[in-house]
Structure formats: C-alpha cells, structure tokens
C-alpha cells in the first residue's frame, strides 16, 4: 500500500514549538499524586510475546492478543473464595449516559493503568488502590463523529510512556511516571469523521493505531508513529488508492473509494518472527447501499497482514464480499500455534459478526480448516456478490430466522445470512450487532479453545435506495437504516475448538454478551455481565463457579497478574451506552486474600410519575440526545447505527419521558443514568427539535 515514510529527524522545529505548548497543556490537565510509577523499558519482541505473569503489559495480554494467563494460584477449586482487595473510584469520569467502559487495565511494576470512556487516564497502586496520577482529556463535548457511545478500549505502554488514542482523533504519549504529556499529534480530525476507540499498540519503537468512522464516509487507515516523538512513520490505507492492490475492486473512474470505510476498530496483533502485523476491518461505505460501490470492495470486512516495520501489504482474506449487512469484523484477531492434522501450524483466528470464526494460516492467509465459496441470493440493484465465503465447521450464533416476527414483511430465504434487501426491508440473522461485535476473545493455549462473546439478534435491514455519493464531509454515510426489532436479544458465550472450528460448549445468557473474556491455566474464564456481575466460568464446560456484583455493567476484559507472590484479577466496572448497562466508575482488584464483599446490584431510580414543573433546557436536551441517543436513533431521529427505531412518530411528551426512563423492548432504560430533569430536557428535544410525520 501507499506509505507515508517520514525521516524521523524531520520536523524538529515544529516539534519543539509543539513541546512548549504541551508543557502548558500538561500543567492544566494532569493531577499528580504523592508517588511516581516506574518507567517501562522499550519492550523487546520476546517480552511482548511472552505470557503475562507479573504484569499485563499489552491490551491483549501479549501481542498475539491471546488474553491467556499461565497463572494457577486462583483455580477452579478455590475461586469461590475470591473477594475484593480494594475498589478505586475514578472521580466520576465517564459515568454519564453517553459513555462506555470497555478498557482492559494494563499493569506494570505494581501499578495499574486504566482509561475511561471520557479518555481520562488513571495510574493506581496495586498495593493500596491509591491514585498515583491522573490525566484529564477534557474532550470537546460537541464531537459528532462518534459511532456507538463514547468509549476507549485501552492503552498502550512502552519505553516509559503510556499511549492514549482519543475520541477527538489525537494520539498522545504520557510520561509513565507522572502522567504529563510527552508528545501529542492530531492523528486525524474528528471533524472529518474519524475517532480513535482502540488501544494503541507499542511495538519495536513504533506506536500503531487504527481509526473508527466507517459510517461517516472516511477512507480507513492504520498509522504508525515514532514512539519517542510522535513523528509519522507509515500509513496503510484499508481502502486502496489508485495503482494499489485491491483498488480494482471499487468502481472504475470514480472517487467513491475515498469514502469507502473499512476502518480498524481494534488493536492489531504481531508475529515478530514473521515481521507481520495483522488486523481485521470494518464494513464498506455506505453500509447498506451497494449500488454506488460495485465490486468486492477490498479491504473492507477483511483480515489483512502487513509488514510491521513498513506498513507494506502482504496478504488479505475477505470475510464478506461487497458487504451490505454491516457484518464488519471489529473483534481483535488472535494468533496461536496449533496442531492440525498432525502438523503444527501458525494460525490466526477472528470471530466475526457473521457468527463464524475465520481460521487462517498467518504466513499465507490461506484457510486452515477450509472456507468454501458458495452461491448466495442476488439483487441486481444492490450489485451483490455472486458468492460468499462459508467457513467449514459451526456458527456460534443462529444464522437464520426460525419464526417470522409479527408485523414485518414475509421472510425471504428463511431470513438466512447474506439475504439481499431493498427499500421494503428484510428480516434476517445475524442482526447488525449480532455475532461477535468488538468483544475480544480469549485463547487457551493448553486446550486449543477460543472463547467467543456474542449476541443472538435478528434485524430488519433496509437500504439500497439512498444515493449517498458524493457526500458532505462529516455526514453519516449509511445508504439505508439499521432496523432493530422489538424482540428480545440474548447473549451467547461459546467455546470453539480451533482444530475443527466446531462448538465445544455454548451457553445462552439473558442479556447480551458485550465485553469479552480472559482465560487462565487454572481452568477459568473470567467474563463480565450486563447487570454488573464479574463471573468465573469453568473453561471446560461453561459452568459458573464464582460471581461478584461490581455495581455497574462489567463490559470489559479483565487483566490477570501476579504481584509479590499473589495472583490478582483487575476489572473495570463502568457500564456501557451501546447496550444500556448501568454506569459506574470503579476499578476493582480481587485476590484470594481479599476481604471486600460484593456490592448491591445497581437499581433504577424511581419510575417517572409526572412531568417536572420546570422550563426544560432545550440546549441541554440536544447535547444529551447527540451524546446518548443519536448513535441508535440517528441525528434527526431517522434511525441510527445501533438500530434504534425512527422517532418521527414521537409526539407525546409524557410517553417519550416514560420510554426514556423505563426503556422499551431493545432500548435500555435511562432512569438509572439520567436525572429527572435531564430526562425532561432530552424528551423535550425529541418532541420539539426533531422532524415528525
């Protein structure tokens, strides 16, 4: 791909000028405690690929993204004795309705680092739970390019720095000792549709980040910067430019590729021995209108391998050709070595929103188990692909609709995956947020099982009639509507055997599975729940062996490490805007020596009984709607990215307030997150500020 190779000694004058400004910024944005945390080294490849023991130095546990702990002090025989050591409250950061807590803590030398949905960063002592330093991002509250709640999925670390990707498109390096800004770059502009939600990756002197924004008509990309000073090193465009591999899969003599999406939602994995970096990509843009983008639309909805040092393309495997269904691949790729048919293979796996795990040879990109191209139903207007890849093995969620839902068009093709649709719409499974979404999987190196967190959901897909191209920068670029059905969705937690791509065991949850997992050599899988429970499952069969109520939605993978001879579990409990789980601001630390008991389950405020006797704050209502509602219902109430119903018929203030307070069908209740005054404000904006039929 095209590379923006920059000599690392260029731009010193601008860098020095920026440093002066950053000193001032650090003075107003950083609060320092009484102690300093130690600096990490410039981690070697061996340190980054080793299994985590006395720390958790990358978002994925190691740069294979395995989320596997070799520690066994906590195991199936004693996990029932696990209790809290301390609970650190994070100053109320990210506790509002629009925020999500999706970050895995990282740990080094007795200090835990965590980032909230507001992009505030905290360094906390393992020994005491004391806050050593904080960094406050002070994000512009008018940012409008965020897709699915204000969230960060973690931090990067290396060479004495903590690396932060922000929702405003900035990439920062903080001094690990005190949280002061070392350097800051505007990696991309939020005004042009970009944001950073993934944890940056530190590797070989580089810090690497992807960008969200496919629904805003951006051209996806992955960028690497010099970790010492923030100078750009290379850029890989996930929608190829003219003359590059894959550009011919977009319409000829058209610039529609410049708005083609294929964004990178998560932290890449690296194989240092091969010198390759791996990641998966989001859907092409516009999401639901294939008419304007004839072709397979590489490298959208694909797994891609590039050279880690240069960003040069090596290989790709496209999971969905000419994606129309928002079947992007936001869950991180996982690397592992496994014996298949008597031969040890270098493997890569990625569980997708299609409901399949795609297992590839990470040297060549060829399927290891087998993936067949099969004919699928066609729609001339949508320019559908004649075939789609079908992995051999099991799907971990249903891929067809057993019973037609009342009030919707008759099922076509039994609502199976890859059924095309038009303006009249079609019901099918998996839904737009079904399968495995961003939630990271964990891989057990001893058993060869991959633990997948997923959702069973059907959706009503409509599109193909909106001529989105050309578009205005920053506008939504969907080509249709996400359509939620008023039918309950449920969580699926599955153990998939990577030797055969078949289900080893599977359980169904009452609420969506959204947050991922971590597995241990002690026979445990730790995963969080919508209702605030952190749970430990028996890795062999999925039985619940321990649960602990944390007080808010536990929607992020835990970190597991040993400190001074004691094994700990660190977990972020903050809730999630995308699934409507209860909000909080807690970092919990657990051990077998802990003494803290669980807290009460989060409860809703009293139900709304009357419209408050006050003049509503219309401007505040718009701010709240933009932050907490627009990603589901659309900026103008037309239906948005997370499948909220259109609000064009919402004309009764009391009914609107009741729905906001109590929730309705797939919509979460906001009574525990917003005050009665805020509910009044947001409901008034829905009534008076949005267009209605």
XYZ file of C-alpha atoms in Angstrom, residues 51-683:
633
model
C 2.803 -14.992 28.513
C 1.909 -12.355 31.128
C 2.892 -13.176 34.697
C 3.989 -10.234 36.883
C 2.160 -7.700 34.701
C -0.265 -7.207 31.840
C 1.765 -5.013 29.519
C -0.416 -5.015 26.396
C -4.129 -4.691 25.854
C -4.330 -8.337 24.741
C -2.005 -9.761 27.422
C 0.642 -10.217 24.730
C 0.928 -9.044 21.135
C -0.695 -12.276 19.968
C -3.935 -10.938 21.565
C -4.430 -14.270 23.327
C -5.727 -12.898 26.662
C -4.338 -16.003 28.343
C -2.792 -16.130 31.798
C -0.473 -19.020 32.753
C -1.091 -18.375 36.482
C -2.799 -21.087 38.531
C -2.905 -19.764 42.108
C -6.576 -18.967 41.505
C -8.253 -22.051 40.079
C -11.487 -23.980 39.939
C -11.002 -25.404 43.434
C -10.652 -22.084 45.236
C -12.144 -19.374 43.016
C -15.249 -19.306 45.221
C -13.050 -17.635 47.876
C -12.150 -14.718 45.593
C -13.002 -11.309 47.097
C -12.237 -7.679 46.562
C -8.903 -6.262 47.756
C -9.918 -2.685 47.006
C -12.310 -0.658 44.883
C -10.905 2.532 43.335
C -13.435 5.162 42.224
C -12.323 7.151 39.188
C -13.615 10.608 40.119
C -16.903 10.091 38.291
C -15.108 10.032 34.928
C -17.203 8.554 32.116
C -20.253 7.992 34.272
C -22.784 9.846 32.078
C -25.346 8.340 29.745
C -23.222 8.562 26.588
C -20.121 6.812 27.992
C -18.961 3.200 27.910
C -16.293 1.461 29.981
C -14.635 -1.014 27.605
C -10.966 -0.791 28.600
C -8.745 -3.601 29.789
C -6.378 -2.444 32.571
C -2.663 -2.674 31.806
C -0.237 -3.423 34.642
C 3.466 -2.854 35.173
C 5.675 -2.949 38.288
C 2.882 -2.674 40.833
C 0.860 -0.004 39.015
C -2.442 -0.402 37.135
C -3.319 1.994 34.301
C -6.906 2.440 33.136
C -8.738 4.767 30.731
C -12.420 5.709 30.908
C -14.933 6.483 28.180
C -14.089 10.168 28.648
C -10.453 9.355 27.716
C -9.262 10.233 31.237
C -6.314 8.095 32.364
C -5.565 6.904 35.916
C -2.470 5.286 37.452
C -3.322 3.296 40.587
C -1.135 1.455 43.098
C -1.685 -2.303 43.288
C -0.684 -2.294 46.955
C -3.072 0.382 48.198
C -5.542 1.377 45.485
C -4.148 4.900 45.797
C -4.410 7.135 42.749
C -0.802 7.990 41.797
C -1.638 10.362 38.948
C -4.440 11.284 36.568
C -4.620 12.714 33.093
C -7.814 14.558 32.151
C -8.561 14.683 28.428
C -11.149 17.495 28.651
C -12.726 16.367 25.391
C -14.762 18.768 23.301
C -18.337 17.797 24.159
C -19.548 18.755 20.672
C -17.668 15.911 18.945
C -20.196 14.462 16.500
C -18.271 11.693 14.749
C -18.556 9.035 17.459
C -20.457 5.946 16.409
C -21.612 3.843 19.336
C -21.089 5.604 22.629
C -18.037 7.461 23.951
C -15.565 4.689 24.653
C -11.916 3.714 24.797
C -10.810 0.097 24.694
C -7.495 0.600 26.419
C -3.978 1.967 26.498
C -0.576 1.172 25.039
C 2.682 1.087 27.010
C 6.421 1.045 26.294
C 9.660 2.996 26.591
C 8.486 4.815 29.704
C 5.258 6.053 28.129
C 1.534 5.409 28.258
C -0.038 5.816 24.816
C -3.563 7.209 24.509
C -5.849 7.340 21.476
C -8.619 9.888 21.926
C -12.092 10.299 20.512
C -11.083 13.665 19.048
C -8.507 11.922 16.816
C -5.463 12.828 18.910
C -2.721 10.339 19.761
C -0.721 11.127 22.906
C 2.224 9.804 24.856
C 2.141 10.380 28.627
C 5.138 10.150 30.916
C 4.556 6.896 32.771
C 5.995 8.346 35.990
C 3.596 11.248 36.384
C 1.081 11.414 33.531
C 2.481 14.541 31.943
C 2.218 14.864 28.156
C 5.437 13.923 26.346
C 4.034 14.478 22.844
C 0.676 14.855 21.147
C -0.305 14.615 17.470
C -3.599 15.210 15.700
C -3.553 11.817 14.013
C -6.845 12.507 12.226
C -9.579 15.136 12.673
C -12.911 14.262 14.218
C -14.483 16.961 12.047
C -13.707 14.722 9.051
C -15.429 11.716 10.612
C -12.554 9.984 12.445
C -12.177 8.889 16.054
C -9.886 6.526 17.968
C -11.530 3.949 20.213
C -8.933 1.154 20.181
C -5.915 0.716 22.417
C -2.696 1.851 20.691
C -0.044 -0.826 20.150
C 3.594 -0.339 21.137
C 5.987 -2.481 19.084
C 9.624 -2.090 18.000
C 9.818 1.621 18.731
C 6.516 2.333 16.993
C 3.063 3.162 18.302
C 0.317 1.974 15.972
C -3.345 2.966 15.907
C -6.405 2.428 13.767
C -9.375 4.761 13.395
C -13.137 4.388 13.609
C -15.543 6.262 11.326
C -16.762 3.947 8.527
C -20.330 5.207 8.958
C -19.070 8.765 8.352
C -17.659 8.160 4.878
C -13.957 8.025 5.754
C -11.215 6.127 3.950
C -9.974 3.647 6.544
C -6.340 3.531 7.602
C -3.815 2.217 10.087
C -0.946 4.513 11.117
C 2.423 4.065 12.812
C 4.307 6.779 14.676
C 7.755 7.027 16.221
C 7.107 6.233 19.883
C 9.832 8.615 21.022
C 8.472 11.802 19.460
C 5.195 11.159 17.607
C 6.640 11.620 14.127
C 4.639 9.684 11.463
C 6.412 6.625 10.018
C 3.928 4.844 7.754
C 0.259 4.758 6.747
C -1.645 1.766 5.382
C -4.916 2.601 3.631
C -7.507 -0.130 4.125
C -9.359 1.133 1.044
C -6.631 1.065 -1.616
C -5.716 4.129 -3.632
C -5.324 4.016 -7.442
C -2.485 1.730 -8.513
C -2.505 -0.255 -5.270
C -3.507 -3.878 -4.693
C -7.281 -4.106 -4.404
C -8.214 -0.750 -5.903
C -9.786 -2.516 -8.885
C -12.469 -3.937 -6.557
C -14.062 -0.466 -6.439
C -15.871 1.251 -9.341
C -13.547 2.497 -12.081
C -13.353 6.216 -12.857
C -14.953 7.078 -9.528
C -13.744 8.549 -6.244
C -16.269 6.602 -4.176
C -13.335 4.657 -2.690
C -12.336 7.795 -0.765
C -15.445 7.280 1.378
C -15.159 3.503 1.468
C -14.903 2.836 5.211
C -13.042 -0.370 6.160
C -11.969 1.187 9.431
C -9.880 -0.571 12.088
C -11.749 -0.879 15.377
C -9.230 -2.765 17.473
C -5.583 -3.325 18.389
C -3.580 -5.328 15.807
C -1.632 -8.491 16.604
C 2.025 -9.049 15.666
C 4.191 -12.074 14.848
C 7.784 -10.810 15.350
C 9.275 -13.956 13.809
C 7.458 -13.260 10.535
C 7.674 -9.485 10.891
C 3.945 -9.261 10.182
C 1.116 -7.257 11.742
C -2.483 -8.474 11.494
C -5.853 -6.772 11.869
C -9.431 -7.023 10.653
C -11.521 -4.250 9.154
C -14.978 -2.707 9.223
C -17.677 -2.614 6.578
C -17.507 -0.661 3.321
C -19.332 2.639 2.981
C -22.112 3.318 2.519
C -23.214 0.488 4.789
C -26.463 -0.538 3.110
C -26.264 0.835 -0.429
C -24.182 -1.452 -2.606
C -25.398 0.230 -5.771
C -22.791 3.008 -5.635
C -19.827 0.691 -4.938
C -19.930 -2.190 -7.404
C -17.233 -4.810 -6.724
C -15.901 -6.744 -3.757
C -14.744 -3.521 -2.030
C -11.365 -4.527 -0.623
C -10.114 -4.410 2.046
C -13.473 -3.945 3.782
C -14.667 -6.751 6.091
C -11.308 -8.471 5.717
C -8.339 -9.815 7.635
C -5.139 -8.129 6.465
C -1.436 -8.807 7.015
C 1.169 -6.073 6.513
C 4.871 -5.689 7.273
C 5.179 -4.281 10.782
C 8.247 -2.163 10.009
C 6.995 -0.525 6.809
C 3.240 -0.984 6.535
C 3.645 -2.765 3.183
C 0.820 -5.092 2.103
C 1.488 -8.858 2.339
C -1.870 -10.649 2.108
C -5.585 -10.419 2.831
C -8.632 -12.634 3.235
C -12.048 -11.058 2.688
C -14.694 -12.464 5.024
C -17.683 -10.843 3.300
C -17.610 -9.686 -0.316
C -19.399 -6.417 -1.072
C -20.786 -6.313 2.475
C -24.356 -4.974 2.692
C -25.211 -6.090 6.234
C -22.734 -4.267 8.477
C -21.044 -7.635 9.016
C -17.761 -5.920 9.805
C -15.055 -7.543 11.906
C -14.428 -5.404 14.986
C -13.272 -8.237 17.278
C -9.448 -8.469 17.561
C -7.560 -11.133 15.625
C -5.835 -13.791 17.759
C -2.560 -15.563 16.896
C -1.574 -19.042 18.087
C 0.301 -22.177 17.041
C -1.810 -25.322 16.846
C -1.529 -28.874 15.544
C -3.984 -29.594 12.739
C -3.985 -32.993 11.022
C -0.695 -33.853 12.711
C 1.138 -30.685 11.618
C 1.973 -27.676 13.803
C 0.590 -24.600 12.061
C 0.975 -20.849 12.592
C -2.664 -19.849 12.906
C -4.791 -16.740 13.112
C -8.450 -16.579 14.106
C -11.098 -13.852 14.108
C -14.705 -14.285 15.277
C -16.986 -12.089 13.200
C -20.438 -10.535 13.266
C -21.379 -13.179 10.690
C -21.325 -15.723 13.531
C -18.323 -17.658 12.202
C -14.711 -17.913 13.291
C -12.322 -17.483 10.349
C -9.152 -19.560 10.867
C -6.214 -18.798 8.579
C -2.561 -19.657 8.093
C -0.874 -16.471 9.244
C 2.061 -16.978 6.880
C -0.034 -17.123 3.707
C -3.567 -16.072 4.627
C -4.978 -19.364 3.327
C -7.757 -21.098 5.319
C -6.520 -23.806 7.696
C -9.794 -25.651 8.231
C -11.423 -24.791 4.937
C -13.651 -21.958 3.750
C -15.951 -22.561 0.764
C -17.243 -20.005 -1.732
C -20.968 -20.703 -2.096
C -23.626 -19.081 -4.295
C -25.964 -16.681 -2.478
C -29.231 -14.940 -3.459
C -28.825 -11.981 -5.769
C -30.143 -8.429 -6.097
C -29.207 -6.567 -9.265
C -29.724 -3.102 -7.811
C -27.543 -3.862 -4.780
C -24.770 -5.249 -7.047
C -24.476 -8.291 -4.792
C -21.535 -10.663 -4.934
C -22.434 -13.981 -6.624
C -20.744 -15.974 -3.841
C -19.765 -15.585 -0.196
C -17.189 -17.415 1.976
C -18.663 -20.123 4.252
C -16.194 -21.440 6.868
C -16.356 -25.197 7.367
C -17.453 -26.000 10.936
C -20.055 -24.464 13.234
C -21.524 -20.999 13.523
C -21.591 -19.852 17.145
C -24.907 -17.949 16.720
C -28.011 -18.781 14.643
C -27.830 -17.635 11.026
C -31.480 -17.908 10.032
C -34.862 -16.903 11.459
C -36.921 -19.836 12.714
C -40.230 -17.952 13.119
C -41.273 -14.819 11.235
C -41.827 -11.785 13.502
C -45.316 -10.274 13.505
C -45.821 -7.040 11.598
C -42.885 -7.366 9.207
C -42.655 -8.494 5.572
C -42.762 -12.258 4.995
C -39.423 -13.987 5.394
C -37.300 -14.371 2.287
C -34.787 -17.220 2.155
C -35.818 -18.055 5.749
C -34.068 -14.889 6.880
C -30.689 -16.512 6.298
C -27.365 -14.761 6.342
C -26.478 -12.955 3.075
C -30.114 -12.453 2.020
C -30.206 -9.224 -0.037
C -32.681 -6.465 0.736
C -34.081 -3.256 -0.698
C -36.201 -0.338 0.490
C -39.008 -2.650 1.637
C -36.622 -4.372 4.033
C -35.890 -7.940 5.096
C -35.652 -9.669 8.463
C -32.618 -11.893 8.976
C -29.990 -13.276 11.320
C -27.408 -12.478 12.444
C -28.526 -8.911 13.037
C -26.390 -5.841 12.534
C -24.977 -6.151 16.053
C -25.330 -9.903 16.276
C -22.484 -12.396 16.154
C -19.255 -11.233 17.760
C -19.013 -7.462 17.904
C -15.968 -5.632 19.328
C -15.721 -8.034 22.319
C -12.231 -9.601 22.456
C -11.950 -13.388 22.532
C -9.508 -15.354 24.667
C -7.478 -18.385 23.614
C -6.489 -21.306 25.846
C -3.042 -22.437 24.743
C -3.417 -25.782 26.526
C -6.758 -26.898 25.073
C -6.935 -25.046 21.748
C -10.292 -23.494 22.662
C -11.231 -19.953 21.671
C -13.805 -18.297 23.946
C -16.207 -16.082 22.000
C -18.578 -13.479 23.435
C -21.525 -12.901 21.082
C -25.156 -11.843 20.702
C -28.085 -13.661 19.115
C -30.150 -10.972 17.382
C -32.296 -10.555 14.305
C -32.507 -7.262 12.425
C -34.697 -5.593 9.832
C -32.335 -4.471 7.064
C -33.423 -1.688 4.659
C -31.359 0.122 2.050
C -30.125 0.366 -1.492
C -32.124 3.434 -2.491
C -30.118 6.258 -0.989
C -27.678 7.806 -3.432
C -25.052 8.787 -0.895
C -22.204 9.676 -3.205
C -20.940 12.356 -3.393
C -21.315 13.268 0.260
C -20.567 16.131 2.614
C -17.575 15.607 4.916
C -18.717 14.569 8.372
C -22.211 13.429 7.343
C -23.499 9.953 8.093
C -22.916 7.667 5.112
C -25.245 4.719 5.571
C -27.318 4.190 2.415
C -30.173 2.777 4.473
C -31.222 2.191 8.030
C -30.263 -0.038 10.892
C -33.506 -1.641 11.985
C -33.975 -3.071 15.446
C -36.915 -5.395 16.057
C -38.920 -5.208 19.300
C -37.857 -8.758 20.094
C -35.561 -9.784 22.912
C -31.933 -10.488 22.062
C -29.707 -12.699 24.181
C -26.052 -13.356 24.832
C -24.139 -16.376 23.577
C -20.864 -17.440 25.173
C -19.188 -20.171 23.149
C -16.018 -22.251 23.344
C -14.822 -23.017 19.811
C -12.314 -25.801 19.082
C -9.680 -24.284 16.800
C -8.614 -27.702 15.481
C -12.010 -28.271 13.867
C -13.846 -24.910 14.095
C -16.669 -26.616 15.954
C -18.508 -25.781 19.165
C -17.020 -27.432 22.272
C -19.717 -25.934 24.505
C -22.070 -22.989 24.422
C -24.340 -21.158 26.894
C -27.125 -18.613 26.430
C -27.398 -15.516 28.631
C -30.449 -13.417 29.416
C -28.657 -10.229 28.321
C -26.224 -9.531 25.516
C -22.626 -10.659 25.852
C -20.597 -7.498 25.377
C -17.125 -7.228 26.838
C -15.007 -10.268 26.047
C -13.040 -12.559 28.311
C -9.693 -13.724 29.662
C -8.767 -17.386 30.254
C -6.280 -18.882 32.719
C -4.232 -22.044 33.120
C -6.205 -22.521 36.331
C -9.172 -23.703 34.277
C -11.116 -20.425 34.487
C -12.633 -17.960 32.064
C -13.363 -14.532 33.546
C -16.090 -12.545 31.819
C -18.427 -9.720 32.799
C -22.179 -9.294 32.608
C -24.636 -6.560 31.681
C -26.072 -6.495 35.232
C -22.719 -5.840 36.939
C -21.555 -9.351 37.744
C -17.967 -10.366 37.107
C -18.065 -14.140 36.697
C -15.606 -17.023 36.548
C -16.653 -19.911 34.327
C -15.279 -23.430 34.236
C -13.302 -23.314 30.997
C -14.150 -26.943 30.237
C -17.935 -26.624 30.253
C -19.061 -23.029 30.971
C -20.431 -23.668 34.475
C -20.473 -20.559 36.679
C -18.007 -21.141 39.538
C -17.942 -17.615 41.016
C -19.720 -14.312 40.598
C -19.241 -10.915 42.198
C -21.528 -7.905 41.889
C -19.376 -4.882 40.984
C -22.110 -2.227 40.999
C -22.093 -1.356 37.264
C -22.002 -3.147 33.934
C -18.839 -5.277 33.698
C -18.290 -4.834 29.968
C -14.505 -5.063 29.515
C -11.972 -7.911 29.701
C -10.098 -8.254 32.984
C -6.316 -8.308 33.461
C -4.672 -11.103 35.472
C -1.214 -10.830 37.018
C 0.982 -11.722 39.986
C 2.442 -9.145 42.392
C 4.772 -10.093 45.245
C 3.622 -13.708 45.163
C -0.127 -13.051 45.000
C -2.297 -13.541 41.931
C -4.747 -10.719 41.213
C -7.642 -10.024 38.885
C -8.200 -6.370 37.908
C -11.533 -5.439 36.309
C -13.158 -2.211 35.143
C -16.814 -1.759 36.118
C -18.303 1.229 34.289
C -21.286 0.151 32.183
C -21.961 0.683 28.517
C -24.010 3.126 26.441
C -24.291 0.780 23.438
C -26.106 -1.924 25.407
C -27.543 0.294 28.146
C -25.911 -1.402 31.126
C -25.736 0.521 34.439
C -22.930 3.099 34.609
C -20.167 3.410 37.192
C -16.557 4.494 37.681
C -14.919 1.606 39.547
C -11.703 -0.329 39.121
C -11.810 -3.486 41.228
C -8.877 -5.624 42.377
C -9.518 -9.205 43.509
C -7.450 -11.910 45.201
C -7.911 -14.955 47.409
C -6.751 -12.784 50.327
C -9.333 -10.081 49.645
C -11.853 -9.047 52.300
C -14.316 -6.846 50.387
C -17.688 -8.366 49.642
C -19.778 -7.608 46.590
C -21.957 -4.505 46.464
C -25.722 -4.310 45.853
C -26.925 -4.798 42.296
C -27.380 -1.440 40.556
C -31.005 -0.370 40.699
C -33.072 2.094 38.727
C -34.271 5.395 40.128
C -38.000 5.552 40.980
C -40.137 5.433 37.861
C -41.342 8.694 36.380
C -44.674 9.750 37.872
C -45.172 13.249 36.442
C -43.653 15.822 34.115
C -41.418 18.096 36.251
C -42.789 21.585 36.955
C -39.950 23.470 35.283
C -38.925 25.054 31.991
C -36.922 22.430 30.078
C -33.396 23.244 28.943
C -33.688 22.667 25.186
C -29.953 23.131 24.517
C -29.069 20.603 27.215
C -31.600 18.208 25.722
C -29.893 18.431 22.334
C -26.478 17.828 23.912
C -27.789 14.787 25.761
C -29.538 13.445 22.654
C -26.425 13.846 20.498
C -24.307 12.029 23.058
C -26.621 9.271 24.283
C -29.289 8.722 21.628
C -28.148 9.746 18.147
C -25.973 6.679 17.520
C -29.065 4.479 17.984
C -31.823 6.716 16.641
C -29.931 8.896 14.144
C -29.055 12.586 14.261
C -32.553 13.526 13.099
C -34.361 10.610 14.701
C -34.380 8.701 11.414
C -32.849 5.510 12.843
C -29.141 5.141 13.541
C -26.128 2.846 13.758
C -27.224 0.778 16.741
C -30.659 0.016 15.344
C -32.927 2.393 17.246
C -36.406 2.868 15.808
C -37.218 6.144 13.994
C -38.632 8.839 16.281
C -40.737 10.567 13.646
C -43.978 9.492 15.361
C -42.945 10.511 18.896
C -45.424 13.299 19.644
C -46.460 12.825 23.288
C -44.056 14.251 25.879
C -45.247 12.029 28.719
C -44.868 8.882 26.605
C -41.403 9.936 25.431
C -40.278 10.563 29.014
C -41.642 7.187 30.106
C -39.764 5.419 27.307
C -36.511 7.230 28.131
C -36.910 6.359 31.821
C -38.024 2.743 31.614
C -36.714 1.670 28.214
C -38.748 -0.266 25.693
C -38.036 -3.620 24.007
C -34.384 -3.402 22.860
C -33.974 0.163 24.168
C -32.224 0.310 27.566
C -33.710 2.306 30.477
C -32.011 5.607 31.279
C -33.733 6.095 34.631
C -30.598 4.995 36.478
C -28.300 7.174 34.383
C -30.123 10.468 33.807
C -31.789 12.728 36.350
C -35.497 13.512 36.015
C -34.524 16.987 34.792
C -32.218 15.534 32.131
C -34.978 13.139 31.019
C -37.294 16.139 30.751
C -34.722 18.032 28.662
C -33.928 15.194 26.289
C -37.606 14.305 25.801
